[in-house]
Amino acid sequence: MEETDKKRYILDQSNIEIEHVRSWPTKVMAFYVTINFGIMSAVIALQKLDPPIQLSYGVKTIITLIVFVLTFLMLYILCKSNKNYIIHRELQMDLQKKLFNDDERKEYRIPSFWFEKKECCNYIKYPGWLFYVCFVIIVTFLMVTGIFIIG
């Protein structure tokens, strides 16, 4: 295998990994919201029974702890995905710089920003990741508030 073929193979694998870590957070967040929706639906269903079943403070606390564990797990997955994205994106940029000289960049009209590294916090590289984190925190807040108000 030639050196260029190896670099192209690594670039292809890097592209696959980037697409994976970009799609992973939305899938995990959908699962997270579904779990929270299921828990809250069960709490509401218990209130609609005749006679309604009131949750004790201890049960509410246990449910809240479970929700917080899920929240921290979600935030961990988001941070890990973001870090993997940054690592593979930088690898991709380095390989693109090595594979394409200036003439090829002009010939194929490759945007210059494809080759620029952006200095930024490792945990929040782009606004989308911050949106994911805020979304998880808001869902958690609504869930815990709902448990103590409705339950």
PDB file of C-alpha atoms in Angstrom:
ATOM      1  CA  MET A   1       0.000   0.000   0.000  1.00  0.00           C
ATOM      2  CA  GLU A   2       1.438   3.361  -1.006  1.00  0.00           C
ATOM      3  CA  GLU A   3       1.849   6.220   1.449  1.00  0.00           C
ATOM      4  CA  THR A   4      -0.883   8.222  -0.290  1.00  0.00           C
ATOM      5  CA  ASP A   5      -3.264   5.258  -0.157  1.00  0.00           C
ATOM      6  CA  LYS A   6      -2.616   4.910   3.568  1.00  0.00           C
ATOM      7  CA  LYS A   7      -3.326   8.587   4.122  1.00  0.00           C
ATOM      8  CA  ARG A   8      -6.506   8.395   2.083  1.00  0.00           C
ATOM      9  CA  TYR A   9      -7.590   5.323   4.048  1.00  0.00           C
ATOM     10  CA  ILE A  10      -7.001   7.160   7.324  1.00  0.00           C
ATOM     11  CA  LEU A  11      -8.879  10.163   5.950  1.00  0.00           C
ATOM     12  CA  ASP A  12     -11.828   7.969   4.952  1.00  0.00           C
ATOM     13  CA  GLN A  13     -11.899   6.326   8.383  1.00  0.00           C
ATOM     14  CA  SER A  14     -11.683   9.741  10.004  1.00  0.00           C
ATOM     15  CA  ASN A  15     -14.673  10.908   7.935  1.00  0.00           C
ATOM     16  CA  ILE A  16     -16.668   7.869   9.037  1.00  0.00           C
ATOM     17  CA  GLU A  17     -15.827   8.524  12.690  1.00  0.00           C
ATOM     18  CA  ILE A  18     -16.714  12.221  12.381  1.00  0.00           C
ATOM     19  CA  GLU A  19     -20.124  11.358  10.952  1.00  0.00           C
ATOM     20  CA  HIS A  20     -20.634   8.812  13.723  1.00  0.00           C
ATOM     21  CA  VAL A  21     -19.841  11.225  16.565  1.00  0.00           C
ATOM     22  CA  ARG A  22     -21.932  13.961  14.947  1.00  0.00           C
ATOM     23  CA  SER A  23     -25.037  11.761  14.748  1.00  0.00           C
ATOM     24  CA  TRP A  24     -24.578   9.976  18.074  1.00  0.00           C
ATOM     25  CA  PRO A  25     -25.658  12.838  20.435  1.00  0.00           C
ATOM     26  CA  THR A  26     -29.055  13.310  18.798  1.00  0.00           C
ATOM     27  CA  LYS A  27     -29.786   9.589  19.018  1.00  0.00           C
ATOM     28  CA  VAL A  28     -28.752   9.406  22.665  1.00  0.00           C
ATOM     29  CA  MET A  29     -30.704  12.565  23.509  1.00  0.00           C
ATOM     30  CA  ALA A  30     -33.833  11.132  21.904  1.00  0.00           C
ATOM     31  CA  PHE A  31     -33.435   8.039  24.075  1.00  0.00           C
ATOM     32  CA  TYR A  32     -32.849  10.238  27.147  1.00  0.00           C
ATOM     33  CA  VAL A  33     -35.979  12.307  26.508  1.00  0.00           C
ATOM     34  CA  THR A  34     -38.007   9.129  25.916  1.00  0.00           C
ATOM     35  CA  ILE A  35     -36.898   7.684  29.256  1.00  0.00           C
ATOM     36  CA  ASN A  36     -37.800  10.937  31.024  1.00  0.00           C
ATOM     37  CA  PHE A  37     -41.150  11.050  29.237  1.00  0.00           C
ATOM     38  CA  GLY A  38     -41.864   7.467  30.301  1.00  0.00           C
ATOM     39  CA  ILE A  39     -41.046   8.178  33.946  1.00  0.00           C
ATOM     40  CA  MET A  40     -43.171  11.334  33.972  1.00  0.00           C
ATOM     41  CA  SER A  41     -46.042   9.513  32.230  1.00  0.00           C
ATOM     42  CA  ALA A  42     -45.975   6.855  34.944  1.00  0.00           C
ATOM     43  CA  VAL A  43     -46.057   9.526  37.660  1.00  0.00           C
ATOM     44  CA  ILE A  44     -49.019  11.257  35.991  1.00  0.00           C
ATOM     45  CA  ALA A  45     -50.812   7.918  35.486  1.00  0.00           C
ATOM     46  CA  LEU A  46     -50.509   7.186  39.210  1.00  0.00           C
ATOM     47  CA  GLN A  47     -52.183  10.532  39.925  1.00  0.00           C
ATOM     48  CA  LYS A  48     -55.102   9.702  37.607  1.00  0.00           C
ATOM     49  CA  LEU A  49     -56.021   6.460  39.367  1.00  0.00           C
ATOM     50  CA  ASP A  50     -59.094   6.319  41.561  1.00  0.00           C
ATOM     51  CA  PRO A  51     -58.024   6.889  44.326  1.00  0.00           C
ATOM     52  CA  PRO A  52     -54.790   8.643  43.235  1.00  0.00           C
ATOM     53  CA  ILE A  53     -51.546   7.163  44.517  1.00  0.00           C
ATOM     54  CA  GLN A  54     -49.397   9.856  46.070  1.00  0.00           C
ATOM     55  CA  LEU A  55     -45.658   9.342  45.837  1.00  0.00           C
ATOM     56  CA  SER A  56     -43.797   9.646  49.098  1.00  0.00           C
ATOM     57  CA  TYR A  57     -40.910  12.068  49.449  1.00  0.00           C
ATOM     58  CA  GLY A  58     -38.495   9.106  49.477  1.00  0.00           C
ATOM     59  CA  VAL A  59     -39.817   7.760  46.162  1.00  0.00           C
ATOM     60  CA  LYS A  60     -39.613  11.228  44.623  1.00  0.00           C
ATOM     61  CA  THR A  61     -36.020  11.498  45.845  1.00  0.00           C
ATOM     62  CA  ILE A  62     -35.097   8.105  44.369  1.00  0.00           C
ATOM     63  CA  ILE A  63     -36.664   9.031  41.021  1.00  0.00           C
ATOM     64  CA  THR A  64     -34.795  12.351  41.112  1.00  0.00           C
ATOM     65  CA  LEU A  65     -31.497  10.579  41.818  1.00  0.00           C
ATOM     66  CA  ILE A  66     -32.114   8.228  38.886  1.00  0.00           C
ATOM     67  CA  VAL A  67     -32.830  11.224  36.643  1.00  0.00           C
ATOM     68  CA  PHE A  68     -29.610  12.933  37.804  1.00  0.00           C
ATOM     69  CA  VAL A  69     -27.575   9.781  37.136  1.00  0.00           C
ATOM     70  CA  LEU A  70     -29.052   9.646  33.626  1.00  0.00           C
ATOM     71  CA  THR A  71     -28.285  13.350  33.193  1.00  0.00           C
ATOM     72  CA  PHE A  72     -24.642  12.965  34.191  1.00  0.00           C
ATOM     73  CA  LEU A  73     -24.351   9.941  31.919  1.00  0.00           C
ATOM     74  CA  MET A  74     -25.793  12.003  29.054  1.00  0.00           C
ATOM     75  CA  LEU A  75     -23.413  14.897  29.711  1.00  0.00           C
ATOM     76  CA  TYR A  76     -20.484  12.460  29.839  1.00  0.00           C
ATOM     77  CA  ILE A  77     -21.502  10.947  26.492  1.00  0.00           C
ATOM     78  CA  LEU A  78     -21.877  14.421  24.954  1.00  0.00           C
ATOM     79  CA  CYS A  79     -18.451  15.559  26.189  1.00  0.00           C
ATOM     80  CA  LYS A  80     -16.822  12.322  25.049  1.00  0.00           C
ATOM     81  CA  SER A  81     -18.449  12.572  21.608  1.00  0.00           C
ATOM     82  CA  ASN A  82     -17.362  16.187  21.289  1.00  0.00           C
ATOM     83  CA  LYS A  83     -13.784  15.342  22.259  1.00  0.00           C
ATOM     84  CA  ASN A  84     -13.709  12.469  19.738  1.00  0.00           C
ATOM     85  CA  TYR A  85     -15.116  14.803  17.105  1.00  0.00           C
ATOM     86  CA  ILE A  86     -12.356  17.347  17.749  1.00  0.00           C
ATOM     87  CA  ILE A  87      -9.617  14.691  17.624  1.00  0.00           C
ATOM     88  CA  HIS A  88     -10.841  13.197  14.352  1.00  0.00           C
ATOM     89  CA  ARG A  89     -11.567  16.582  12.795  1.00  0.00           C
ATOM     90  CA  GLU A  90      -8.009  17.749  13.523  1.00  0.00           C
ATOM     91  CA  LEU A  91      -6.638  14.504  12.097  1.00  0.00           C
ATOM     92  CA  GLN A  92      -8.759  15.079   9.011  1.00  0.00           C
ATOM     93  CA  MET A  93      -7.441  18.636   8.621  1.00  0.00           C
ATOM     94  CA  ASP A  94      -3.823  17.510   9.000  1.00  0.00           C
ATOM     95  CA  LEU A  95      -4.254  14.836   6.349  1.00  0.00           C
ATOM     96  CA  GLN A  96      -6.044  17.221   4.001  1.00  0.00           C
ATOM     97  CA  LYS A  97      -3.112  19.608   4.289  1.00  0.00           C
ATOM     98  CA  LYS A  98      -0.700  16.804   3.402  1.00  0.00           C
ATOM     99  CA  LEU A  99      -2.788  15.370   0.565  1.00  0.00           C
ATOM    100  CA  PHE A 100      -3.667  18.595  -1.242  1.00  0.00           C
ATOM    101  CA  ASN A 101      -1.072  21.101  -2.333  1.00  0.00           C
ATOM    102  CA  ASP A 102      -1.988  24.711  -3.120  1.00  0.00           C
ATOM    103  CA  ASP A 103      -2.574  24.035  -6.819  1.00  0.00           C
ATOM    104  CA  GLU A 104      -4.954  21.160  -6.091  1.00  0.00           C
ATOM    105  CA  ARG A 105      -6.821  23.254  -3.559  1.00  0.00           C
ATOM    106  CA  LYS A 106      -7.428  25.896  -6.211  1.00  0.00           C
ATOM    107  CA  GLU A 107      -8.219  23.345  -8.923  1.00  0.00           C
ATOM    108  CA  TYR A 108     -10.841  21.540  -6.828  1.00  0.00           C
ATOM    109  CA  ARG A 109     -12.029  24.796  -5.225  1.00  0.00           C
ATOM    110  CA  ILE A 110     -11.534  23.442  -1.737  1.00  0.00           C
ATOM    111  CA  PRO A 111     -12.561  26.041   0.852  1.00  0.00           C
ATOM    112  CA  SER A 112      -9.657  27.431   2.866  1.00  0.00           C
ATOM    113  CA  PHE A 113     -11.465  26.912   6.181  1.00  0.00           C
ATOM    114  CA  TRP A 114     -11.138  23.150   5.664  1.00  0.00           C
ATOM    115  CA  PHE A 115      -7.472  23.555   6.528  1.00  0.00           C
ATOM    116  CA  GLU A 116      -7.744  25.962   9.459  1.00  0.00           C
ATOM    117  CA  LYS A 117      -7.639  24.818  13.047  1.00  0.00           C
ATOM    118  CA  LYS A 118      -9.868  26.823  15.315  1.00  0.00           C
ATOM    119  CA  GLU A 119      -8.675  27.430  18.841  1.00  0.00           C
ATOM    120  CA  CYS A 120     -11.550  26.808  21.181  1.00  0.00           C
ATOM    121  CA  CYS A 121     -12.498  25.070  24.402  1.00  0.00           C
ATOM    122  CA  ASN A 122     -12.244  21.299  24.030  1.00  0.00           C
ATOM    123  CA  TYR A 123     -15.655  20.716  25.542  1.00  0.00           C
ATOM    124  CA  ILE A 124     -17.646  23.133  23.433  1.00  0.00           C
ATOM    125  CA  LYS A 125     -16.123  23.462  19.972  1.00  0.00           C
ATOM    126  CA  TYR A 126     -19.246  24.636  18.184  1.00  0.00           C
ATOM    127  CA  PRO A 127     -22.564  26.154  19.338  1.00  0.00           C
ATOM    128  CA  GLY A 128     -24.401  22.899  18.574  1.00  0.00           C
ATOM    129  CA  TRP A 129     -22.661  21.088  21.418  1.00  0.00           C
ATOM    130  CA  LEU A 130     -23.647  23.854  23.830  1.00  0.00           C
ATOM    131  CA  PHE A 131     -27.225  23.498  22.595  1.00  0.00           C
ATOM    132  CA  TYR A 132     -27.113  19.760  23.377  1.00  0.00           C
ATOM    133  CA  VAL A 133     -25.858  20.407  26.908  1.00  0.00           C
ATOM    134  CA  CYS A 134     -28.477  23.118  27.535  1.00  0.00           C
ATOM    135  CA  PHE A 135     -31.197  20.844  26.148  1.00  0.00           C
ATOM    136  CA  VAL A 136     -30.261  18.044  28.566  1.00  0.00           C
ATOM    137  CA  ILE A 137     -30.175  20.449  31.515  1.00  0.00           C
ATOM    138  CA  ILE A 138     -33.583  21.927  30.613  1.00  0.00           C
ATOM    139  CA  VAL A 139     -35.167  18.469  30.235  1.00  0.00           C
ATOM    140  CA  THR A 140     -33.715  17.458  33.609  1.00  0.00           C
ATOM    141  CA  PHE A 141     -34.983  20.634  35.278  1.00  0.00           C
ATOM    142  CA  LEU A 142     -38.481  20.148  33.867  1.00  0.00           C
ATOM    143  CA  MET A 143     -38.474  16.489  34.869  1.00  0.00           C
ATOM    144  CA  VAL A 144     -37.419  17.093  38.477  1.00  0.00           C
ATOM    145  CA  THR A 145     -39.821  20.020  38.813  1.00  0.00           C
ATOM    146  CA  GLY A 146     -42.647  17.890  37.421  1.00  0.00           C
ATOM    147  CA  ILE A 147     -41.922  15.034  39.808  1.00  0.00           C
ATOM    148  CA  PHE A 148     -42.149  17.280  42.851  1.00  0.00           C
ATOM    149  CA  ILE A 149     -45.131  19.336  41.649  1.00  0.00           C
ATOM    150  CA  ILE A 150     -47.264  16.617  40.039  1.00  0.00           C
ATOM    151  CA  GLY A 151     -46.051  13.588  41.979  1.00  0.00           C
TER     152      GLY A 151
END
